[in-house]
């Protein structure tokens, strides 16, 4: 008995093309993927096609003549009827569909079509569209986004107030997902890695990365600010038009492409619909307290604005050992949750006839040790500074003000020892710090789950923005 050639197996499921242990039925009924080498190529390599081997096995194992392997001419090309041994007359029978999960066709070098929320213009609702996502180029990573949260910064850009806002664009910068493919020269990531895309990169080479005093890597700052990849182009298209990137991340898309210095590899067991929040808001507020202000044990703090970033700031103050944390907001509905995160007490400026900074100075015997503005309002920024204690008080600007806004105070406030500081992403050097923040969450050192107040599908993203503007949610997560 002649032995069949063993040169090939199906790239989708591993079934051998020809082997003594492979039945004729499994060969002729198998649904070969389009990516499998064509008949001519297979014959040139080993001298036999799968059909040749199937016929050979039929001759060697069956007393009757081999059955035809191709559909009869009168059958439609799409017909699924094949033939196999089925009794004395070997009558044609319908081959059952192949069951079992097949690996997906490799898309590493192909354009992927997927859904995304596109912002075609400022001030208009996002539009759910089918977009094309090009393969990653050199030093780029394409990521399948699993979950992404909505942040006030996304709404700020969509409103048209962002000086760097460009349209049309795919927003989103608090996401998490799985690496789908990598471009040439990428050595730190591979397909299947669990990652968080980063709006502040960390190249590890520029003077900013080499300086321990800052996290503001400038390697790709210019192109990122223009909504482009480092090579000056975009990977997104929709309806024949180029769609811009946003903050180097664009997580409101099922797939996105980012620079390889803008990705942090994290614990694969971490729940992505939770840790996606560590891509911006939680890390920013938490880091403002522990990194930028460096809150000391036993200190008194005031946090202005009790949204997601404000709550994260309260959490940071508590972790740092502050003995008194005062939450400040005009929405009393936020007070109970602020206390759950560590606020000692909460006050509403509208309940007082005098400026809130004077109220805080009276409450704290001269002012707070640390204050944080987590709103983006320049008047509140001044109040936060002036609520600080003379001689050593530190005020940190966390919120982002609208384009063209300016801050002001009397110089005497600074001359007498107060310090005014700002922070971006909480001062964290992103690539090295985000995995550590995920580990802190997994070990229950910091809260994350408690920030999530709802989950929606991509189709419901505009409703999620409405919830955010109403103050009824902290963070809403879009699950893909």
C-alpha positions as a Python dict, from the first residue, in 0.01 Angstrom:
ca = {
    (1, 'X'): (0, 0, 0),
    (2, 'X'): (140, 338, -101),
    (3, 'X'): (197, 598, 170),
    (4, 'X'): (39, 941, 118),
    (5, 'X'): (244, 1261, 137),
    (6, 'X'): (247, 1435, 478),
    (7, 'X'): (352, 1784, 369),
    (8, 'X'): (55, 2000, 468),
    (9, 'X'): (-206, 2055, 735),
    (10, 'X'): (-494, 2304, 753),
    (11, 'X'): (-364, 2636, 895),
    (12, 'X'): (-700, 2699, 1062),
    (13, 'X'): (-756, 2383, 1263),
    (14, 'X'): (-451, 2161, 1211),
    (15, 'X'): (-620, 1871, 1026),
    (16, 'X'): (-356, 1690, 814),
    (17, 'X'): (-407, 1726, 441),
    (18, 'X'): (-299, 1368, 390),
    (19, 'X'): (-208, 1099, 638),
    (20, 'X'): (-293, 729, 680),
    (21, 'X'): (-496, 829, 986),
    (22, 'X'): (-695, 1096, 801),
    (23, 'X'): (-1022, 974, 656),
    (24, 'X'): (-1125, 1047, 302),
    (25, 'X'): (-1445, 1205, 434),
    (26, 'X'): (-1258, 1451, 656),
    (27, 'X'): (-1047, 1555, 359),
    (28, 'X'): (-1317, 1607, 101),
    (29, 'X'): (-1565, 1768, 340),
    (30, 'X'): (-1319, 2001, 512),
    (31, 'X'): (-1377, 2374, 475),
    (32, 'X'): (-1029, 2483, 369),
    (33, 'X'): (-960, 2852, 447),
    (34, 'X'): (-897, 3092, 163),
    (35, 'X'): (-555, 3171, 308),
    (36, 'X'): (-441, 2811, 247),
    (37, 'X'): (-194, 2781, -45),
    (38, 'X'): (-363, 2729, -378),
    (39, 'X'): (-365, 2404, -569),
    (40, 'X'): (-82, 2498, -803),
    (41, 'X'): (148, 2600, -520),
    (42, 'X'): (79, 2281, -325),
    (43, 'X'): (149, 2062, -627),
    (44, 'X'): (475, 2242, -705),
    (45, 'X'): (606, 2189, -352),
    (46, 'X'): (536, 1820, -294),
    (47, 'X'): (407, 1693, -626),
    (48, 'X'): (62, 1615, -493),
    (49, 'X'): (-244, 1813, -410),
    (50, 'X'): (-480, 1715, -129),
    (51, 'X'): (-715, 1584, -398),
    (52, 'X'): (-436, 1359, -532),
    (53, 'X'): (-376, 1216, -187),
    (54, 'X'): (-746, 1170, -124),
    (55, 'X'): (-778, 972, -446),
    (56, 'X'): (-474, 764, -352),
    (57, 'X'): (-624, 679, -15),
    (58, 'X'): (-951, 588, -181),
    (59, 'X'): (-770, 349, -414),
    (60, 'X'): (-572, 189, -133),
    (61, 'X'): (-850, 151, 123),
    (62, 'X'): (-1165, 82, -80),
    (63, 'X'): (-1258, -203, -314),
    (64, 'X'): (-1469, 21, -537),
    (65, 'X'): (-1342, 286, -779),
    (66, 'X'): (-1258, 623, -621),
    (67, 'X'): (-1536, 874, -592),
    (68, 'X'): (-1515, 1210, -771),
    (69, 'X'): (-1387, 1490, -548),
    (70, 'X'): (-1542, 1780, -735),
    (71, 'X'): (-1909, 1879, -762),
    (72, 'X'): (-2091, 1768, -1074),
    (73, 'X'): (-2117, 2036, -1345),
    (74, 'X'): (-2489, 2087, -1292),
    (75, 'X'): (-2437, 2174, -926),
    (76, 'X'): (-2399, 2541, -828),
    (77, 'X'): (-2046, 2640, -731),
    (78, 'X'): (-2164, 2736, -382),
    (79, 'X'): (-2332, 2401, -316),
    (80, 'X'): (-2207, 2218, -6),
    (81, 'X'): (-2288, 1869, -142),
    (82, 'X'): (-1975, 1654, -154),
    (83, 'X'): (-1928, 1281, -189),
    (84, 'X'): (-1790, 1019, 45),
    (85, 'X'): (-1813, 639, 87),
    (86, 'X'): (-2167, 571, 206),
    (87, 'X'): (-2252, 211, 135),
    (88, 'X'): (-2244, -35, -153),
    (89, 'X'): (-2350, 215, -418),
    (90, 'X'): (-2138, 501, -278),
    (91, 'X'): (-2423, 743, -333),
    (92, 'X'): (-2354, 1116, -278),
    (93, 'X'): (-2455, 1243, 64),
    (94, 'X'): (-2460, 1590, 220),
    (95, 'X'): (-2140, 1650, 416),
    (96, 'X'): (-2216, 1790, 761),
    (97, 'X'): (-2064, 2125, 851),
    (98, 'X'): (-1729, 2118, 1025),
    (99, 'X'): (-1776, 2192, 1394),
    (100, 'X'): (-1531, 2338, 1645),
    (101, 'X'): (-1364, 2675, 1679),
    (102, 'X'): (-1117, 2769, 1410),
    (103, 'X'): (-844, 3021, 1468),
    (104, 'X'): (-920, 3354, 1298),
    (105, 'X'): (-745, 3436, 975),
    (106, 'X'): (-424, 3631, 1040),
    (107, 'X'): (-501, 4001, 988),
    (108, 'X'): (-158, 4133, 1089),
    (109, 'X'): (-83, 4290, 752),
    (110, 'X'): (-437, 4367, 647),
    (111, 'X'): (-679, 4655, 692),
    (112, 'X'): (-940, 4580, 959),
    (113, 'X'): (-1295, 4709, 926),
    (114, 'X'): (-1467, 4775, 1256),
    (115, 'X'): (-1709, 5003, 1441),
    (116, 'X'): (-1601, 5332, 1590),
    (117, 'X'): (-1762, 5646, 1733),
    (118, 'X'): (-1653, 5925, 1499),
    (119, 'X'): (-1666, 6293, 1590),
    (120, 'X'): (-1722, 6455, 1252),
    (121, 'X'): (-1739, 6808, 1390),
    (122, 'X'): (-1728, 7001, 1717),
    (123, 'X'): (-2047, 7025, 1918),
    (124, 'X'): (-2222, 6740, 1739),
    (125, 'X'): (-2309, 6392, 1871),
    (126, 'X'): (-2070, 6109, 1791),
    (127, 'X'): (-2165, 5897, 1491),
    (128, 'X'): (-2126, 5519, 1494),
    (129, 'X'): (-1950, 5430, 1170),
    (130, 'X'): (-1763, 5148, 1002),
    (131, 'X'): (-1401, 5258, 980),
    (132, 'X'): (-1092, 5106, 823),
    (133, 'X'): (-793, 5060, 1052),
    (134, 'X'): (-465, 5017, 863),
    (135, 'X'): (-194, 4776, 981),
    (136, 'X'): (69, 4910, 1223),
    (137, 'X'): (381, 5056, 1067),
    (138, 'X'): (730, 5060, 1216),
    (139, 'X'): (727, 5098, 1595),
    (140, 'X'): (348, 5088, 1611),
    (141, 'X'): (102, 4854, 1781),
    (142, 'X'): (-253, 4770, 1674),
    (143, 'X'): (-481, 4698, 1968),
    (144, 'X'): (-825, 4540, 1993),
    (145, 'X'): (-998, 4759, 2250),
    (146, 'X'): (-1204, 4559, 2499),
    (147, 'X'): (-1333, 4846, 2712),
    (148, 'X'): (-1300, 5224, 2732),
    (149, 'X'): (-1432, 5484, 2974),
    (150, 'X'): (-1564, 5832, 2905),
    (151, 'X'): (-1365, 6123, 3046),
    (152, 'X'): (-1446, 6494, 3073),
    (153, 'X'): (-1145, 6561, 2851),
    (154, 'X'): (-1322, 6382, 2564),
    (155, 'X'): (-1626, 6604, 2620),
    (156, 'X'): (-1401, 6910, 2641),
    (157, 'X'): (-1253, 6838, 2299),
    (158, 'X'): (-1590, 6751, 2148),
    (159, 'X'): (-1729, 7084, 2270),
    (160, 'X'): (-1483, 7275, 2054),
    (161, 'X'): (-1308, 7444, 2348),
    (162, 'X'): (-987, 7241, 2307),
    (163, 'X'): (-723, 7448, 2123),
    (164, 'X'): (-578, 7127, 1981),
    (165, 'X'): (-916, 6985, 1885),
    (166, 'X'): (-915, 6867, 1522),
    (167, 'X'): (-1195, 6701, 1326),
    (168, 'X'): (-1302, 6449, 1208),
    (169, 'X'): (-1151, 6242, 1487),
    (170, 'X'): (-1197, 5927, 1695),
    (171, 'X'): (-1190, 6034, 2060),
    (172, 'X'): (-1123, 5823, 2369),
    (173, 'X'): (-816, 5784, 2591),
    (174, 'X'): (-918, 5564, 2887),
    (175, 'X'): (-904, 5221, 2728),
    (176, 'X'): (-764, 4872, 2767),
    (177, 'X'): (-731, 4585, 2524),
    (178, 'X'): (-528, 4310, 2361),
    (179, 'X'): (-244, 4354, 2113),
    (180, 'X'): (-364, 4233, 1773),
    (181, 'X'): (-42, 4289, 1578),
    (182, 'X'): (282, 4486, 1590),
    (183, 'X'): (483, 4672, 1330),
    (184, 'X'): (845, 4639, 1230),
    (185, 'X'): (1094, 4708, 1507),
    (186, 'X'): (855, 4647, 1797),
    (187, 'X'): (1035, 4429, 2051),
    (188, 'X'): (851, 4485, 2380),
    (189, 'X'): (506, 4369, 2268),
    (190, 'X'): (356, 4078, 2081),
    (191, 'X'): (11, 3970, 1969),
    (192, 'X'): (-196, 3862, 2268),
    (193, 'X'): (-40, 4096, 2526),
    (194, 'X'): (-283, 4272, 2761),
    (195, 'X'): (-223, 4647, 2746),
    (196, 'X'): (-339, 4998, 2831),
    (197, 'X'): (-275, 5267, 2567),
    (198, 'X'): (-116, 5584, 2706),
    (199, 'X'): (-181, 5945, 2613),
    (200, 'X'): (151, 6044, 2769),
    (201, 'X'): (422, 5819, 2623),
    (202, 'X'): (754, 5722, 2777),
    (203, 'X'): (1032, 5678, 2524),
    (204, 'X'): (1302, 5653, 2790),
    (205, 'X'): (1544, 5851, 2575),
    (206, 'X'): (1440, 6220, 2557),
    (207, 'X'): (1563, 6469, 2819),
    (208, 'X'): (1218, 6470, 2979),
    (209, 'X'): (1216, 6092, 3027),
    (210, 'X'): (1571, 6105, 3163),
    (211, 'X'): (1476, 6372, 3417),
    (212, 'X'): (1311, 6230, 3731),
    (213, 'X'): (1126, 6557, 3791),
    (214, 'X'): (877, 6515, 3505),
    (215, 'X'): (672, 6260, 3313),
    (216, 'X'): (612, 6477, 3006),
    (217, 'X'): (785, 6275, 2732),
    (218, 'X'): (813, 6491, 2419),
    (219, 'X'): (922, 6228, 2165),
    (220, 'X'): (597, 6235, 1964),
    (221, 'X'): (432, 6544, 2109),
    (222, 'X'): (417, 6747, 1788),
    (223, 'X'): (247, 6485, 1570),
    (224, 'X'): (21, 6365, 1851),
    (225, 'X'): (-105, 6721, 1896),
    (226, 'X'): (-202, 6724, 1529),
    (227, 'X'): (-397, 6399, 1551),
    (228, 'X'): (-137, 6200, 1359),
    (229, 'X'): (93, 5905, 1410),
    (230, 'X'): (467, 5977, 1452),
    (231, 'X'): (524, 5949, 1076),
    (232, 'X'): (271, 6227, 1013),
    (233, 'X'): (-11, 6008, 880),
    (234, 'X'): (-331, 5849, 1012),
    (235, 'X'): (-430, 5483, 1032),
    (236, 'X'): (-805, 5559, 1023),
    (237, 'X'): (-1029, 5615, 724),
    (238, 'X'): (-1407, 5631, 694),
    (239, 'X'): (-1618, 5684, 384),
    (240, 'X'): (-1304, 5767, 190),
    (241, 'X'): (-1196, 6038, 435),
    (242, 'X'): (-898, 6045, 669),
    (243, 'X'): (-999, 6032, 1035),
    (244, 'X'): (-759, 6179, 1291),
    (245, 'X'): (-622, 6018, 1604),
    (246, 'X'): (-685, 6162, 1951),
    (247, 'X'): (-427, 6197, 2227),
    (248, 'X'): (-234, 5918, 2059),
    (249, 'X'): (-491, 5660, 2169),
    (250, 'X'): (-839, 5687, 2002),
    (251, 'X'): (-1005, 5423, 2218),
    (252, 'X'): (-1362, 5487, 2093),
    (253, 'X'): (-1288, 5231, 1822),
    (254, 'X'): (-1293, 4852, 1827),
    (255, 'X'): (-936, 4862, 1696),
    (256, 'X'): (-677, 5138, 1727),
    (257, 'X'): (-312, 5192, 1640),
    (258, 'X'): (-69, 5358, 1880),
    (259, 'X'): (305, 5423, 1900),
    (260, 'X'): (494, 5148, 2081),
    (261, 'X'): (616, 5403, 2338),
    (262, 'X'): (251, 5475, 2423),
    (263, 'X'): (161, 5130, 2554),
    (264, 'X'): (188, 4968, 2896),
    (265, 'X'): (178, 4589, 2928),
    (266, 'X'): (-26, 4485, 3232),
    (267, 'X'): (-130, 4182, 3432),
    (268, 'X'): (-340, 3967, 3192),
    (269, 'X'): (-569, 3865, 3477),
    (270, 'X'): (-680, 4225, 3542),
    (271, 'X'): (-1043, 4304, 3444),
    (272, 'X'): (-1011, 4536, 3146),
    (273, 'X'): (-1352, 4697, 3198),
    (274, 'X'): (-1214, 4828, 3528),
    (275, 'X'): (-843, 4895, 3480),
    (276, 'X'): (-913, 5095, 3163),
    (277, 'X'): (-982, 5383, 3406),
    (278, 'X'): (-615, 5383, 3500),
    (279, 'X'): (-543, 5525, 3154),
    (280, 'X'): (-633, 5874, 3278),
    (281, 'X'): (-871, 5988, 3553),
    (282, 'X'): (-785, 5771, 3850),
    (283, 'X'): (-411, 5786, 3784),
    (284, 'X'): (-428, 6164, 3743),
    (285, 'X'): (-606, 6236, 4072),
    (286, 'X'): (-424, 5973, 4274),
    (287, 'X'): (-86, 6087, 4143),
    (288, 'X'): (-166, 6455, 4204),
    (289, 'X'): (-173, 6374, 4574),
    (290, 'X'): (109, 6121, 4609),
    (291, 'X'): (348, 6244, 4338),
    (292, 'X'): (289, 6613, 4264),
    (293, 'X'): (183, 6747, 4604),
    (294, 'X'): (354, 6472, 4800),
    (295, 'X'): (92, 6487, 5074),
    (296, 'X'): (239, 6412, 5414),
    (297, 'X'): (89, 6206, 5698),
    (298, 'X'): (-123, 6412, 5937),
    (299, 'X'): (-182, 6694, 5690),
    (300, 'X'): (-506, 6876, 5604),
    (301, 'X'): (-626, 6876, 5242),
    (302, 'X'): (-906, 7037, 5042),
    (303, 'X'): (-1027, 6889, 4712),
    (304, 'X'): (-1234, 7114, 4484),
    (305, 'X'): (-1458, 6916, 4251),
    (306, 'X'): (-1588, 6573, 4345),
    (307, 'X'): (-1604, 6405, 4006),
    (308, 'X'): (-1392, 6105, 3914),
    (309, 'X'): (-1060, 6290, 3930),
    (310, 'X'): (-1155, 6460, 4257),
    (311, 'X'): (-1249, 6129, 4416),
    (312, 'X'): (-920, 5979, 4303),
    (313, 'X'): (-741, 6276, 4460),
    (314, 'X'): (-922, 6215, 4788),
    (315, 'X'): (-815, 5851, 4767),
    (316, 'X'): (-454, 5961, 4713),
    (317, 'X'): (-466, 6195, 5010),
    (318, 'X'): (-599, 5916, 5228),
    (319, 'X'): (-337, 5666, 5110),
    (320, 'X'): (-68, 5929, 5184),
    (321, 'X'): (-195, 5958, 5542),
    (322, 'X'): (-379, 6291, 5547),
    (323, 'X'): (-572, 6330, 5872),
    (324, 'X'): (-837, 6569, 5741),
    (325, 'X'): (-974, 6581, 5386),
    (326, 'X'): (-1238, 6840, 5297),
    (327, 'X'): (-1442, 6791, 4980),
    (328, 'X'): (-1577, 7101, 4805),
    (329, 'X'): (-1856, 7089, 4546),
    (330, 'X'): (-2182, 7268, 4462),
    (331, 'X'): (-2357, 6932, 4409),
    (332, 'X'): (-2449, 6788, 4749),
    (333, 'X'): (-2545, 6457, 4589),
    (334, 'X'): (-2173, 6384, 4557),
    (335, 'X'): (-2094, 6419, 4926),
    (336, 'X'): (-2184, 6068, 5039),
    (337, 'X'): (-1965, 5904, 4776),
    (338, 'X'): (-1677, 6142, 4854),
    (339, 'X'): (-1687, 6026, 5215),
    (340, 'X'): (-1673, 5664, 5099),
    (341, 'X'): (-1346, 5748, 4927),
    (342, 'X'): (-1199, 5912, 5235),
    (343, 'X'): (-1333, 6267, 5273),
    (344, 'X'): (-1370, 6371, 5635),
    (345, 'X'): (-1634, 6631, 5554),
    (346, 'X'): (-1783, 6810, 5253),
    (347, 'X'): (-1900, 7167, 5204),
    (348, 'X'): (-2099, 7355, 4941),
    (349, 'X'): (-1971, 7707, 4857),
    (350, 'X'): (-2330, 7815, 4788),
    (351, 'X'): (-2412, 7766, 5154),
    (352, 'X'): (-2186, 8056, 5257),
    (353, 'X'): (-2200, 8430, 5207),
    (354, 'X'): (-1823, 8471, 5201),
    (355, 'X'): (-1564, 8337, 4954),
    (356, 'X'): (-1494, 7969, 5000),
    (357, 'X'): (-1122, 8033, 5064),
    (358, 'X'): (-1211, 8242, 5368),
    (359, 'X'): (-1442, 7968, 5491),
    (360, 'X'): (-1164, 7710, 5465),
    (361, 'X'): (-911, 7936, 5637),
    (362, 'X'): (-1149, 7971, 5933),
    (363, 'X'): (-1224, 7598, 5939),
    (364, 'X'): (-855, 7500, 5943),
    (365, 'X'): (-691, 7766, 6162),
    (366, 'X'): (-510, 7948, 5883),
    (367, 'X'): (-562, 7733, 5574),
    (368, 'X'): (-506, 7383, 5440),
    (369, 'X'): (-168, 7225, 5383),
    (370, 'X'): (-263, 7101, 5036),
    (371, 'X'): (-542, 7196, 4797),
    (372, 'X'): (-640, 7049, 4461),
    (373, 'X'): (-850, 7204, 4185),
    (374, 'X'): (-1011, 6918, 3990),
    (375, 'X'): (-1262, 7112, 3779),
    (376, 'X'): (-1086, 7332, 3523),
    (377, 'X'): (-1233, 7661, 3643),
    (378, 'X'): (-979, 7946, 3676),
    (379, 'X'): (-1177, 8120, 3952),
    (380, 'X'): (-1177, 7800, 4156),
    (381, 'X'): (-803, 7764, 4091),
    (382, 'X'): (-750, 8100, 4262),
    (383, 'X'): (-974, 8006, 4551),
    (384, 'X'): (-784, 7679, 4598),
    (385, 'X'): (-451, 7860, 4615),
    (386, 'X'): (-574, 8126, 4855),
    (387, 'X'): (-722, 7857, 5082),
    (388, 'X'): (-370, 7727, 5146),
    (389, 'X'): (-178, 7802, 5464),
    (390, 'X'): (70, 8087, 5462),
    (391, 'X'): (431, 7974, 5459),
    (392, 'X'): (395, 7619, 5332),
    (393, 'X'): (62, 7561, 5160),
    (394, 'X'): (73, 7385, 4821),
    (395, 'X'): (-205, 7408, 4563),
    (396, 'X'): (-213, 7174, 4263),
    (397, 'X'): (-402, 7254, 3942),
    (398, 'X'): (-542, 6926, 3811),
    (399, 'X'): (-839, 7040, 3600),
    (400, 'X'): (-793, 7161, 3242),
    (401, 'X'): (-930, 7509, 3173),
    (402, 'X'): (-1080, 7618, 2842),
    (403, 'X'): (-863, 7761, 2566),
    (404, 'X'): (-748, 8117, 2632),
    (405, 'X'): (-830, 8117, 3003),
    (406, 'X'): (-577, 8272, 3241),
    (407, 'X'): (-522, 8236, 3614),
    (408, 'X'): (-458, 8525, 3851),
    (409, 'X'): (-393, 8603, 4215),
    (410, 'X'): (-218, 8871, 4415),
    (411, 'X'): (160, 8816, 4406),
    (412, 'X'): (158, 8850, 4784),
    (413, 'X'): (-4, 8506, 4801),
    (414, 'X'): (312, 8353, 4654),
    (415, 'X'): (560, 8585, 4821),
    (416, 'X'): (429, 8467, 5159),
    (417, 'X'): (517, 8108, 5093),
    (418, 'X'): (236, 7941, 4904),
    (419, 'X'): (323, 7722, 4604),
    (420, 'X'): (117, 7685, 4288),
    (421, 'X'): (178, 7368, 4089),
    (422, 'X'): (25, 7176, 3801),
    (423, 'X'): (11, 6809, 3712),
    (424, 'X'): (-48, 6593, 3406),
    (425, 'X'): (-138, 6225, 3444),
    (426, 'X'): (-56, 6261, 3811),
    (427, 'X'): (317, 6284, 3742),
    (428, 'X'): (340, 5912, 3660),
    (429, 'X'): (606, 5802, 3413),
    (430, 'X'): (351, 5608, 3217),
    (431, 'X'): (506, 5291, 3075),
    (432, 'X'): (674, 5193, 3401),
    (433, 'X'): (404, 5319, 3638),
    (434, 'X'): (70, 5198, 3494),
    (435, 'X'): (154, 4827, 3544),
    (436, 'X'): (234, 4910, 3908),
    (437, 'X'): (-99, 5091, 3947),
    (438, 'X'): (-276, 4785, 3810),
    (439, 'X'): (-92, 4573, 4067),
    (440, 'X'): (-198, 4813, 4345),
    (441, 'X'): (-557, 4773, 4232),
    (442, 'X'): (-528, 4395, 4217),
    (443, 'X'): (-389, 4395, 4573),
    (444, 'X'): (-675, 4626, 4684),
    (445, 'X'): (-448, 4913, 4781),
    (446, 'X'): (-644, 5152, 4559),
    (447, 'X'): (-1007, 5159, 4450),
    (448, 'X'): (-1111, 5123, 4087),
    (449, 'X'): (-1438, 4928, 4075),
    (450, 'X'): (-1608, 5193, 4285),
    (451, 'X'): (-1556, 5456, 4014),
    (452, 'X'): (-1761, 5264, 3757),
    (453, 'X'): (-2125, 5367, 3774),
    (454, 'X'): (-2249, 5208, 3451),
    (455, 'X'): (-2170, 5006, 3141),
    (456, 'X'): (-2298, 5067, 2788),
    (457, 'X'): (-2244, 4945, 2434),
    (458, 'X'): (-2073, 5162, 2174),
    (459, 'X'): (-2413, 5242, 2023),
    (460, 'X'): (-2512, 5408, 2354),
    (461, 'X'): (-2206, 5632, 2386),
    (462, 'X'): (-2394, 5959, 2333),
    (463, 'X'): (-2634, 5869, 2614),
    (464, 'X'): (-2331, 5803, 2834),
    (465, 'X'): (-2204, 6156, 2765),
    (466, 'X'): (-2543, 6293, 2868),
    (467, 'X'): (-2518, 6106, 3197),
    (468, 'X'): (-2173, 6251, 3256),
    (469, 'X'): (-2290, 6608, 3191),
    (470, 'X'): (-2584, 6561, 3427),
    (471, 'X'): (-2350, 6468, 3709),
    (472, 'X'): (-2526, 6133, 3754),
    (473, 'X'): (-2222, 5920, 3677),
    (474, 'X'): (-1857, 5909, 3775),
    (475, 'X'): (-1730, 5686, 3499),
    (476, 'X'): (-1936, 5502, 3237),
    (477, 'X'): (-1754, 5221, 3059),
    (478, 'X'): (-1814, 5125, 2697),
    (479, 'X'): (-1773, 4752, 2643),
    (480, 'X'): (-1699, 4630, 2292),
}
